[in-house]
Amino acid sequence: MRLLKLVPDDTNINFFRWMWLTSGVSFALMIASVIVLFINGLNFGIDFRGGTTIRAESTNAVDVGDYRNQLDDLGLTDVSITEVFDPTFGERSVVQIRLGARQDAEAVTPAELDTIHAALQEIDPAVTFTAVESVGPKVSGELIQTAFLAVGAAALGILLYIWLRFEWQFAVGGVVALIHDVLITVGIFSLFQLRFDLSTIAALLTILGYSINDTVVIFDRLRENLMKFKTTPLIDIMNLTVNETLSRTVMTSLTTALALGALLVFGGDVIRGFVFAMLFGVVIGTYSTVYLAKNIVLQLGVKRDWSKKVHDPEREVAEGSPFSDLP
């Protein structure tokens, strides 16, 4: 029986052939993301911009699509409708309706609530509003600050972890790759004005964990090879390491992308922003692990014998290596 292999065992790809090009493109995209972010800003959802949440209950079965179509003609802002499932509800159907805040008001008025209620009663006479909550811009501003502090704290924690586990050069390479992934993902959300809410922050934190996991696997193998091949140039050992772990990287990224692709198509509007951020993060995270993190480590150099000087990456690139003729 022949096993399916996406990457042959004898793969020998020179990942440093276009080192300066890939690094240049990565840093250019990071700068472009910052510029787009300053120009366009982010399309904040209800969590960050403020708005109103309505809890609606009915004794009839609820069709979220019908609810959404019924509210589309009312001129509401940033409408999100989700059905809530809980065994304690019994025969009741519970729906959460979220309405974005408008510039001229923090919350919907009682008259607007009556209009929304009347519109839903046309398709479901049994619907009732059991709770109405509003979030003002002050609370939303605090959420924005806390969310970005969470991302920064996660990146700092990862930096310290890699520094303690490996060497500071690995920590710098890993964290720059993480900043690269998060910044470009946020830039995409700003460029296309995709809704940015707490679920997107959750996706960014997940991207941090996913990307650094792949990076640590490669760093672990690199450390083993550094001890095994003590006199081999650093650039050769890095190429060998990435080729050895390439099968694992491709399989992990591909299976994750397949699952996220299914969720993106069939998951509905509620989780679409989260899934898109995750899917894009998997792609850009795999790229940064293979091309950016190791490039930075190569430039910083790694000592294997403290009685000798750090390897000179420019000299090693100039002298060439067994990988120099590879595609």
Coordinates of C-alpha atoms in Angstrom, one line a residue:
M1 CA 0.0 0.0 0.0
R2 CA 1.5 3.3 -1.1
L3 CA 0.9 6.2 1.3
L4 CA -0.1 9.6 -0.1
K5 CA 2.7 12.2 0.3
L6 CA 2.2 15.8 -0.5
V7 CA 5.9 16.5 0.0
P8 CA 8.5 13.9 -1.1
D9 CA 11.0 12.7 1.5
D10 CA 14.0 13.8 -0.6
T11 CA 12.7 17.4 -1.1
N12 CA 15.6 19.9 -1.4
I13 CA 14.3 23.4 -2.0
N14 CA 16.6 26.4 -1.5
F15 CA 14.4 28.6 0.6
F16 CA 17.1 31.3 0.7
R17 CA 17.4 31.8 -3.0
W18 CA 15.0 34.8 -2.9
M19 CA 15.8 35.7 0.7
W20 CA 16.1 39.5 0.1
L21 CA 13.0 39.5 -2.1
T22 CA 10.7 37.7 0.3
S23 CA 12.0 39.7 3.3
G24 CA 11.5 43.0 1.3
V25 CA 8.0 42.0 0.3
S26 CA 7.1 41.1 3.9
F27 CA 8.3 44.4 5.3
A28 CA 6.7 46.4 2.4
L29 CA 3.3 44.7 3.2
M30 CA 3.7 45.6 6.9
I31 CA 4.4 49.3 6.0
A32 CA 1.5 49.3 3.5
S33 CA -0.8 47.8 6.2
V34 CA 0.1 50.6 8.6
I35 CA -0.6 53.2 5.9
V36 CA -4.0 51.7 5.0
L37 CA -4.9 51.5 8.7
F38 CA -4.2 55.2 9.2
I39 CA -6.1 56.2 6.1
N40 CA -9.1 53.9 6.2
G41 CA -9.3 52.9 9.9
L42 CA -11.2 49.8 10.9
N43 CA -14.9 49.0 10.4
F44 CA -15.7 48.4 14.1
G45 CA -18.6 46.2 14.9
I46 CA -21.1 46.6 17.7
D47 CA -18.6 45.4 20.3
F48 CA -16.2 48.3 19.7
R49 CA -18.6 51.0 18.3
G50 CA -21.5 50.6 20.6
G51 CA -25.1 49.5 19.8
T52 CA -28.1 47.7 21.1
T53 CA -28.7 44.0 21.8
I54 CA -32.3 42.6 21.7
R55 CA -33.2 39.2 23.1
A56 CA -36.3 37.9 21.3
E57 CA -38.3 34.8 22.2
S58 CA -41.0 32.9 20.4
T59 CA -43.0 29.7 20.9
N60 CA -42.7 29.1 17.2
A61 CA -39.7 27.8 15.3
V62 CA -37.4 30.7 14.2
D63 CA -36.0 31.2 10.7
V64 CA -33.1 33.6 11.1
G65 CA -33.1 34.3 7.3
D66 CA -36.7 35.5 7.5
Y67 CA -35.9 37.7 10.5
R68 CA -33.0 39.2 8.6
N69 CA -35.0 39.9 5.4
Q70 CA -37.8 41.5 7.5
L71 CA -35.4 43.9 9.1
D72 CA -33.4 44.8 6.0
D73 CA -36.1 47.3 4.8
L74 CA -36.0 49.3 8.1
G75 CA -32.7 51.1 7.4
L76 CA -30.9 49.6 10.5
T77 CA -27.2 49.7 10.9
D78 CA -24.9 46.7 11.2
V79 CA -27.6 44.1 11.9
S80 CA -26.5 40.7 13.3
I81 CA -29.1 38.0 14.1
T82 CA -28.2 34.7 15.8
E83 CA -30.3 31.9 17.2
V84 CA -29.3 30.8 20.8
F85 CA -29.6 27.2 21.7
D86 CA -30.0 25.9 25.2
P87 CA -31.7 22.7 26.6
T88 CA -33.3 24.8 29.4
F89 CA -35.3 26.8 26.8
G90 CA -37.7 24.0 26.3
E91 CA -40.1 24.7 23.5
R92 CA -39.0 28.4 23.2
S93 CA -36.9 29.7 20.4
V94 CA -34.5 32.4 21.4
V95 CA -32.8 34.9 19.0
Q96 CA -30.3 37.6 19.7
I97 CA -30.5 40.7 17.5
R98 CA -27.6 43.1 17.5
L99 CA -28.0 46.6 16.0
G100 CA -25.0 48.9 15.5
A101 CA -25.0 52.4 17.0
R102 CA -25.7 55.4 14.8
Q103 CA -23.8 58.6 14.8
D104 CA -26.8 60.6 16.2
A105 CA -27.8 58.2 18.9
E106 CA -26.2 55.6 21.2
A107 CA -29.2 53.3 21.3
V108 CA -32.5 52.7 19.5
T109 CA -35.4 54.6 20.8
P110 CA -38.6 53.1 22.2
A111 CA -40.4 54.0 19.0
E112 CA -37.8 52.2 16.9
L113 CA -38.1 49.1 19.1
D114 CA -41.9 49.1 18.6
T115 CA -41.2 49.4 14.8
I116 CA -38.8 46.4 14.9
H117 CA -41.2 44.4 17.1
A118 CA -44.1 45.1 14.7
A119 CA -42.0 44.1 11.7
L120 CA -41.1 40.8 13.2
Q121 CA -44.6 40.1 14.3
E122 CA -45.7 40.1 10.7
I123 CA -43.8 36.9 10.2
D124 CA -44.0 35.5 13.7
P125 CA -46.9 36.8 15.8
A126 CA -45.6 35.0 18.9
V127 CA -42.3 36.9 19.1
T128 CA -41.6 39.0 22.2
F129 CA -38.7 41.1 23.4
T130 CA -37.6 39.9 26.8
A131 CA -34.4 42.0 27.2
V132 CA -32.9 45.1 25.6
E133 CA -29.3 46.2 26.4
S134 CA -27.3 49.1 25.0
V135 CA -23.5 49.6 24.9
G136 CA -22.3 53.2 24.7
P137 CA -19.1 54.5 23.0
K138 CA -17.2 54.9 26.3
V139 CA -17.5 51.1 27.1
S140 CA -16.7 50.3 23.5
G141 CA -13.5 52.5 23.6
E142 CA -12.4 50.6 26.7
L143 CA -13.0 47.3 24.9
I144 CA -10.8 48.4 21.9
Q145 CA -8.0 49.3 24.3
T146 CA -8.3 46.1 26.2
A147 CA -8.4 44.0 23.0
F148 CA -5.2 45.4 21.6
L149 CA -3.5 45.2 24.9
A150 CA -4.4 41.5 25.0
V151 CA -2.8 40.9 21.6
G152 CA 0.3 42.9 22.7
A153 CA 0.5 40.9 25.9
A154 CA 0.3 37.6 24.0
A155 CA 3.1 38.6 21.7
L156 CA 5.3 39.7 24.6
G157 CA 4.6 36.4 26.4
I158 CA 5.6 34.5 23.3
L159 CA 8.8 36.5 23.0
L160 CA 9.8 35.7 26.6
Y161 CA 8.9 32.0 26.1
I162 CA 11.0 31.6 23.0
W163 CA 13.9 33.6 24.5
L164 CA 14.0 31.2 27.5
R165 CA 13.5 28.1 25.4
F166 CA 16.0 29.0 22.6
E167 CA 18.2 32.1 22.2
W168 CA 17.3 35.7 21.8
Q169 CA 17.8 35.5 18.0
F170 CA 15.1 32.9 17.7
A171 CA 12.8 35.1 19.9
V172 CA 13.3 38.1 17.7
G173 CA 12.7 36.1 14.5
G174 CA 9.5 34.5 15.9
V175 CA 8.0 37.7 17.3
V176 CA 8.7 39.7 14.1
A177 CA 6.9 37.0 12.2
L178 CA 4.0 37.2 14.5
I179 CA 3.8 41.0 14.2
H180 CA 4.0 40.5 10.4
D181 CA 1.0 38.1 10.5
V182 CA -1.2 40.2 12.7
L183 CA -0.4 43.5 11.1
I184 CA -1.1 42.3 7.6
T185 CA -4.3 40.6 8.7
V186 CA -5.5 43.8 10.3
G187 CA -4.4 45.7 7.1
I188 CA -6.7 43.4 5.0
F189 CA -9.6 44.1 7.3
S190 CA -8.9 47.8 7.0
L191 CA -8.5 47.7 3.2
F192 CA -11.7 45.9 2.5
Q193 CA -13.6 47.4 5.5
L194 CA -14.5 44.0 6.9
R195 CA -16.3 44.1 10.2
F196 CA -13.8 44.1 13.1
D197 CA -15.2 42.9 16.4
L198 CA -14.3 40.8 19.4
S199 CA -14.5 37.6 17.3
T200 CA -11.8 39.1 15.1
I201 CA -9.6 39.7 18.1
A202 CA -10.1 36.1 19.1
A203 CA -9.0 35.1 15.6
L204 CA -5.9 37.2 15.9
L205 CA -5.0 35.6 19.2
T206 CA -5.5 32.2 17.7
I207 CA -3.3 33.2 14.7
L208 CA -0.5 34.1 17.2
G209 CA -0.7 30.6 18.7
Y210 CA -1.0 28.8 15.4
S211 CA 1.9 30.6 13.8
I212 CA 4.3 30.3 16.7
N213 CA 3.5 26.6 17.1
D214 CA 4.7 26.0 13.5
T215 CA 7.7 28.2 14.1
V216 CA 8.7 26.5 17.3
V217 CA 8.6 23.1 15.5
I218 CA 11.1 24.3 12.9
F219 CA 13.2 26.0 15.6
D220 CA 13.3 22.7 17.6
R221 CA 14.5 20.8 14.6
L222 CA 17.0 23.6 13.8
R223 CA 18.5 23.3 17.3
E224 CA 18.9 19.5 16.9
N225 CA 20.6 20.0 13.5
L226 CA 22.9 22.7 14.9
M227 CA 24.2 20.2 17.5
K228 CA 24.4 17.4 14.9
F229 CA 26.2 19.4 12.1
K230 CA 28.7 21.6 14.1
T231 CA 30.8 22.7 11.1
T232 CA 28.1 23.0 8.4
P233 CA 27.3 26.6 7.4
L234 CA 24.2 28.0 9.2
I235 CA 22.4 28.7 5.9
D236 CA 22.7 25.0 4.9
I237 CA 21.4 23.8 8.2
M238 CA 18.4 26.1 8.0
N239 CA 17.6 24.9 4.5
L240 CA 17.9 21.3 5.6
T241 CA 15.7 22.0 8.6
V242 CA 12.9 23.6 6.6
N243 CA 13.0 20.8 4.0
E244 CA 12.8 18.2 6.8
T245 CA 9.7 19.8 8.4
L246 CA 8.1 20.9 5.1
S247 CA 5.8 17.9 5.0
R248 CA 4.5 18.6 8.5
T249 CA 4.0 22.3 7.7
V250 CA 2.1 21.6 4.5
M251 CA -0.1 18.9 6.0
T252 CA -1.0 21.0 9.1
S253 CA -1.8 24.2 7.0
L254 CA -3.7 22.3 4.4
T255 CA -6.0 20.4 6.8
T256 CA -6.6 23.6 8.8
A257 CA -7.4 25.5 5.6
L258 CA -9.9 22.8 4.5
A259 CA -11.8 23.0 7.7
L260 CA -11.8 26.8 7.7
G261 CA -12.9 26.9 4.1
A262 CA -15.9 24.8 4.9
L263 CA -16.8 27.1 7.7
L264 CA -16.3 30.1 5.5
V265 CA -18.8 28.8 2.9
F266 CA -21.4 27.1 5.2
G267 CA -20.9 28.8 8.6
G268 CA -23.1 31.8 8.0
D269 CA -22.6 35.5 8.4
V270 CA -22.1 35.5 12.2
I271 CA -18.7 33.7 12.2
R272 CA -17.6 34.8 8.7
G273 CA -15.3 37.5 9.9
F274 CA -13.7 35.2 12.5
V275 CA -13.2 32.4 9.9
F276 CA -11.8 34.7 7.2
A277 CA -9.2 36.1 9.7
M278 CA -8.2 32.6 10.7
L279 CA -8.0 31.4 7.1
F280 CA -5.9 34.3 6.0
G281 CA -3.8 34.0 9.1
V282 CA -3.0 30.4 8.4
V283 CA -1.8 31.3 4.9
I284 CA 0.3 34.3 6.0
G285 CA 1.5 32.5 9.1
T286 CA 2.8 29.6 7.1
Y287 CA 4.6 32.0 4.7
S288 CA 6.2 34.0 7.6
T289 CA 7.4 30.8 9.3
V290 CA 9.1 29.4 6.2
Y291 CA 10.4 32.7 4.7
L292 CA 10.6 35.5 7.3
A293 CA 11.4 34.1 10.8
K294 CA 14.4 32.0 9.6
N295 CA 15.7 34.9 7.4
I296 CA 15.9 37.1 10.6
V297 CA 17.6 34.3 12.6
L298 CA 20.1 33.9 9.7
Q299 CA 20.9 37.6 9.7
L300 CA 21.3 37.8 13.5
G301 CA 23.5 34.6 13.5
V302 CA 23.5 31.8 16.0
K303 CA 26.5 30.7 18.0
R304 CA 27.2 26.9 18.2
D305 CA 30.7 27.3 19.7
W306 CA 31.2 30.2 22.1
S307 CA 34.9 30.1 21.4
K308 CA 34.3 31.2 17.9
K309 CA 32.7 34.2 16.3
V310 CA 29.0 34.3 15.2
H311 CA 28.5 33.0 11.7
D312 CA 28.6 35.7 9.1
P313 CA 25.4 35.2 7.0
E314 CA 26.5 37.5 4.2
R315 CA 29.8 35.5 3.8
E316 CA 27.9 32.2 3.7
V317 CA 25.5 33.5 1.1
A318 CA 28.4 34.8 -1.0
E319 CA 30.4 31.6 -0.7
G320 CA 27.4 29.6 -1.8
S321 CA 26.2 26.2 -0.5
P322 CA 25.0 22.8 -1.7
F323 CA 21.5 24.4 -2.1
S324 CA 22.7 27.2 -4.4
D325 CA 21.8 25.4 -7.6
L326 CA 18.4 24.2 -6.4
P327 CA 15.2 25.6 -7.7

